[in-house]
Amino acid sequence: MQKLLLTVDRLSTWFGKICAWTVVGLTLLITWEVFSRYVLNNPHAWVLDAQIMLYGVLFMTAGAYTLAKSGHVRGDVLYGFFQPRTQAWVDLILYIVFFLPGIIALTYAGWFFFQDSLAIKEQTFNADPLPVYPFKFVVPLAGAFLLLQGIVEIIRCVICIKTGEWPSREEDVEEVDVDKLKQMVNVNDADIEALDQLAPAKKGGQ
């Protein structure tokens, strides 16, 4: 089971990293358009639409990756004090009551949203139209990845409720862990307190 959970984590990570390259495309596009508009005096009507669609791809496809890394915002002020089993129960209830209905509705409706756009070969409304339907396909695609990762998180909740410990997950770029940072530089709380006491003494002696 753990192998399956980590496999889905890796899939969500791969999908998120691939789609993250839209940041590079978005940056190059905006830079080129600024140069073209203000230096060459040659603006392009389609660039704004392209920027919006690229940003939409980035925003939508980051969901599964962020969930795989447990990076979504939560009320850590209270949540962090709970025991793992209590955390798992809270997460499980929220996944069932809010996450599953919302993401299933997003994926289901997003598919028909894309189908309608594809049927009419939808384009943007400007002098140089861009096709819209490929980007609308991102809605159900991102929803499907997010739903798959959500199911994995629900399984993790059930495992934690049974064992009292959270299963491991695929690691990647994470926020700074202060305790790990202290271990890396061989510093403990006593050393920090000693430095805090030493600082005012030095300031007073100057």
GROMACS .gro file of C-alpha atoms in nm:
model
  206
    1MET     CA    1   0.000   0.000   0.000
    2GLN     CA    2   0.280   0.241   0.091
    3LYS     CA    3   0.438   0.183  -0.251
    4LEU     CA    4   0.110   0.273  -0.420
    5LEU     CA    5   0.074   0.592  -0.215
    6LEU     CA    6   0.427   0.703  -0.300
    7THR     CA    7   0.370   0.621  -0.668
    8VAL     CA    8   0.073   0.860  -0.679
    9ASP     CA    9   0.283   1.120  -0.493
   10ARG     CA   10   0.551   1.089  -0.761
   11LEU     CA   11   0.290   1.118  -1.035
   12SER     CA   12   0.147   1.437  -0.884
   13THR     CA   13   0.500   1.570  -0.839
   14TRP     CA   14   0.591   1.493  -1.199
   15PHE     CA   15   0.271   1.656  -1.328
   16GLY     CA   16   0.326   1.966  -1.115
   17LYS     CA   17   0.689   2.005  -1.221
   18ILE     CA   18   0.610   1.962  -1.590
   19CYS     CA   19   0.337   2.226  -1.575
   20ALA     CA   20   0.559   2.456  -1.366
   21TRP     CA   21   0.755   2.526  -1.685
   22THR     CA   22   0.468   2.751  -1.786
   23VAL     CA   23   0.631   3.004  -1.551
   24VAL     CA   24   0.927   3.022  -1.789
   25GLY     CA   25   0.700   3.059  -2.091
   26LEU     CA   26   0.492   3.322  -1.914
   27THR     CA   27   0.802   3.520  -1.813
   28LEU     CA   28   0.951   3.510  -2.162
   29LEU     CA   29   0.618   3.606  -2.319
   30ILE     CA   30   0.567   3.907  -2.093
   31THR     CA   31   0.929   4.020  -2.135
   32TRP     CA   32   0.905   3.995  -2.512
   33GLU     CA   33   0.572   4.180  -2.523
   34VAL     CA   34   0.703   4.465  -2.304
   35PHE     CA   35   1.003   4.501  -2.537
   36SER     CA   36   0.784   4.478  -2.846
   37ARG     CA   37   0.528   4.726  -2.714
   38TYR     CA   38   0.755   4.997  -2.570
   39VAL     CA   39   1.072   4.964  -2.776
   40LEU     CA   40   0.946   4.846  -3.114
   41ASN     CA   41   0.602   5.011  -3.077
   42ASN     CA   42   0.444   4.687  -3.197
   43PRO     CA   43   0.195   4.552  -2.939
   44HIS     CA   44   0.007   4.226  -2.994
   45ALA     CA   45  -0.361   4.188  -2.911
   46TRP     CA   46  -0.339   3.815  -2.837
   47VAL     CA   47  -0.066   3.832  -2.571
   48LEU     CA   48  -0.296   3.926  -2.281
   49ASP     CA   49  -0.521   3.628  -2.354
   50ALA     CA   50  -0.217   3.400  -2.373
   51GLN     CA   51  -0.090   3.532  -2.040
   52ILE     CA   52  -0.423   3.465  -1.871
   53MET     CA   53  -0.443   3.111  -2.009
   54LEU     CA   54  -0.085   3.026  -1.912
   55TYR     CA   55  -0.142   3.157  -1.562
   56GLY     CA   56  -0.462   2.952  -1.544
   57VAL     CA   57  -0.268   2.637  -1.639
   58LEU     CA   58  -0.011   2.708  -1.368
   59PHE     CA   59  -0.275   2.777  -1.103
   60MET     CA   60  -0.491   2.474  -1.182
   61THR     CA   61  -0.214   2.219  -1.215
   62ALA     CA   62  -0.040   2.315  -0.891
   63GLY     CA   63  -0.320   2.168  -0.678
   64ALA     CA   64  -0.224   1.800  -0.688
   65TYR     CA   65   0.146   1.878  -0.641
   66THR     CA   66   0.076   2.100  -0.339
   67LEU     CA   67  -0.154   1.840  -0.184
   68ALA     CA   68   0.109   1.570  -0.234
   69LYS     CA   69   0.356   1.785  -0.039
   70SER     CA   70   0.098   1.871   0.229
   71GLY     CA   71   0.149   2.235   0.138
   72HIS     CA   72  -0.207   2.367   0.143
   73VAL     CA   73  -0.293   2.622   0.411
   74ARG     CA   74  -0.443   2.487   0.733
   75GLY     CA   75  -0.501   2.622   1.084
   76ASP     CA   76  -0.168   2.503   1.225
   77VAL     CA   77  -0.218   2.705   1.544
   78LEU     CA   78  -0.463   2.439   1.664
   79TYR     CA   79  -0.395   2.153   1.423
   80GLY     CA   80  -0.028   2.130   1.516
   81PHE     CA   81  -0.113   2.055   1.881
   82PHE     CA   82  -0.336   1.757   1.791
   83GLN     CA   83  -0.217   1.399   1.814
   84PRO     CA   84  -0.171   1.228   1.474
   85ARG     CA   85  -0.495   1.028   1.515
   86THR     CA   86  -0.691   1.346   1.590
   87GLN     CA   87  -0.531   1.520   1.292
   88ALA     CA   88  -0.626   1.224   1.073
   89TRP     CA   89  -0.988   1.233   1.191
   90VAL     CA   90  -1.011   1.609   1.123
   91ASP     CA   91  -0.858   1.566   0.777
   92LEU     CA   92  -1.077   1.267   0.693
   93ILE     CA   93  -1.398   1.449   0.783
   94LEU     CA   94  -1.296   1.757   0.582
   95TYR     CA   95  -1.195   1.547   0.282
   96ILE     CA   96  -1.529   1.364   0.280
   97VAL     CA   97  -1.751   1.665   0.352
   98PHE     CA   98  -1.580   1.934   0.145
   99PHE     CA   99  -1.297   1.804  -0.074
  100LEU     CA  100  -1.459   1.509  -0.251
  101PRO     CA  101  -1.788   1.681  -0.345
  102GLY     CA  102  -1.607   1.992  -0.465
  103ILE     CA  103  -1.338   1.821  -0.672
  104ILE     CA  104  -1.576   1.564  -0.819
  105ALA     CA  105  -1.807   1.848  -0.925
  106LEU     CA  106  -1.512   2.041  -1.070
  107THR     CA  107  -1.388   1.744  -1.271
  108TYR     CA  108  -1.733   1.641  -1.391
  109ALA     CA  109  -1.845   1.989  -1.490
  110GLY     CA  110  -1.501   2.073  -1.629
  111TRP     CA  111  -1.522   1.784  -1.874
  112PHE     CA  112  -1.850   1.908  -2.024
  113PHE     CA  113  -1.711   2.263  -2.013
  114PHE     CA  114  -1.424   2.142  -2.233
  115GLN     CA  115  -1.655   1.938  -2.461
  116ASP     CA  116  -1.875   2.240  -2.531
  117SER     CA  117  -1.570   2.452  -2.609
  118LEU     CA  118  -1.424   2.184  -2.837
  119ALA     CA  119  -1.754   2.140  -3.025
  120ILE     CA  120  -1.755   2.501  -3.140
  121LYS     CA  121  -1.374   2.532  -3.167
  122GLU     CA  122  -1.394   2.824  -2.924
  123GLN     CA  123  -1.153   3.112  -2.977
  124THR     CA  124  -1.069   3.435  -2.799
  125PHE     CA  125  -1.242   3.756  -2.906
  126ASN     CA  126  -0.970   3.977  -3.052
  127ALA     CA  127  -0.808   4.065  -3.383
  128ASP     CA  128  -0.571   3.769  -3.356
  129PRO     CA  129  -0.783   3.493  -3.197
  130LEU     CA  130  -0.630   3.205  -3.002
  131PRO     CA  131  -0.792   2.861  -2.954
  132VAL     CA  132  -0.943   2.831  -2.606
  133TYR     CA  133  -1.053   2.467  -2.593
  134PRO     CA  134  -0.702   2.319  -2.535
  135PHE     CA  135  -0.670   2.529  -2.222
  136LYS     CA  136  -1.018   2.441  -2.102
  137PHE     CA  137  -0.913   2.076  -2.111
  138VAL     CA  138  -0.680   2.165  -1.823
  139VAL     CA  139  -0.982   2.201  -1.591
  140PRO     CA  140  -1.091   1.833  -1.593
  141LEU     CA  141  -0.730   1.714  -1.625
  142ALA     CA  142  -0.616   1.905  -1.318
  143GLY     CA  143  -0.932   1.800  -1.135
  144ALA     CA  144  -0.861   1.433  -1.208
  145PHE     CA  145  -0.504   1.458  -1.075
  146LEU     CA  146  -0.625   1.643  -0.765
  147LEU     CA  147  -0.899   1.386  -0.706
  148LEU     CA  148  -0.650   1.099  -0.736
  149GLN     CA  149  -0.414   1.266  -0.488
  150GLY     CA  150  -0.707   1.337  -0.256
  151ILE     CA  151  -0.802   0.969  -0.251
  152VAL     CA  152  -0.443   0.888  -0.153
  153GLU     CA  153  -0.462   1.143   0.129
  154ILE     CA  154  -0.785   0.983   0.253
  155ILE     CA  155  -0.610   0.646   0.259
  156ARG     CA  156  -0.328   0.805   0.459
  157CYS     CA  157  -0.585   0.934   0.709
  158VAL     CA  158  -0.731   0.584   0.752
  159ILE     CA  159  -0.383   0.435   0.801
  160CYS     CA  160  -0.296   0.700   1.058
  161ILE     CA  161  -0.620   0.639   1.250
  162LYS     CA  162  -0.533   0.268   1.266
  163THR     CA  163  -0.161   0.297   1.346
  164GLY     CA  164  -0.136   0.634   1.521
  165GLU     CA  165   0.137   0.752   1.281
  166TRP     CA  166   0.129   0.933   0.950
  167PRO     CA  167   0.261   0.729   0.655
  168SER     CA  168   0.566   0.875   0.481
  169ARG     CA  169   0.525   1.081   0.165
  170GLU     CA  170   0.739   1.180  -0.131
  171GLU     CA  171   0.976   1.458  -0.026
  172ASP     CA  172   1.062   1.762  -0.231
  173VAL     CA  173   1.115   2.133  -0.176
  174GLU     CA  174   0.965   2.216   0.162
  175GLU     CA  175   0.955   2.500   0.411
  176VAL     CA  176   1.254   2.540   0.643
  177ASP     CA  177   1.241   2.302   0.938
  178VAL     CA  178   1.402   2.496   1.224
  179ASP     CA  179   1.484   2.184   1.427
  180LYS     CA  180   1.656   2.019   1.130
  181LEU     CA  181   1.843   2.341   1.059
  182LYS     CA  182   1.972   2.349   1.418
  183GLN     CA  183   2.097   1.992   1.382
  184MET     CA  184   2.273   2.070   1.055
  185VAL     CA  185   2.473   2.360   1.206
  186ASN     CA  186   2.519   2.188   1.546
  187VAL     CA  187   2.338   2.459   1.741
  188ASN     CA  188   2.101   2.399   2.031
  189ASP     CA  189   1.860   2.621   2.227
  190ALA     CA  190   2.119   2.679   2.502
  191ASP     CA  191   2.364   2.823   2.249
  192ILE     CA  192   2.097   3.058   2.115
  193GLU     CA  193   2.006   3.176   2.466
  194ALA     CA  194   2.373   3.240   2.542
  195LEU     CA  195   2.406   3.451   2.228
  196ASP     CA  196   2.090   3.645   2.319
  197GLN     CA  197   2.237   3.725   2.661
  198LEU     CA  198   2.574   3.816   2.513
  199ALA     CA  199   2.431   4.061   2.258
  200PRO     CA  200   2.294   4.316   2.511
  201ALA     CA  201   2.620   4.295   2.709
  202LYS     CA  202   2.825   4.383   2.401
  203LYS     CA  203   2.587   4.666   2.315
  204GLY     CA  204   2.615   4.811   2.665
  205GLY     CA  205   2.998   4.795   2.657
  206GLN     CA  206   3.025   4.995   2.332
   0.00000   0.00000   0.00000
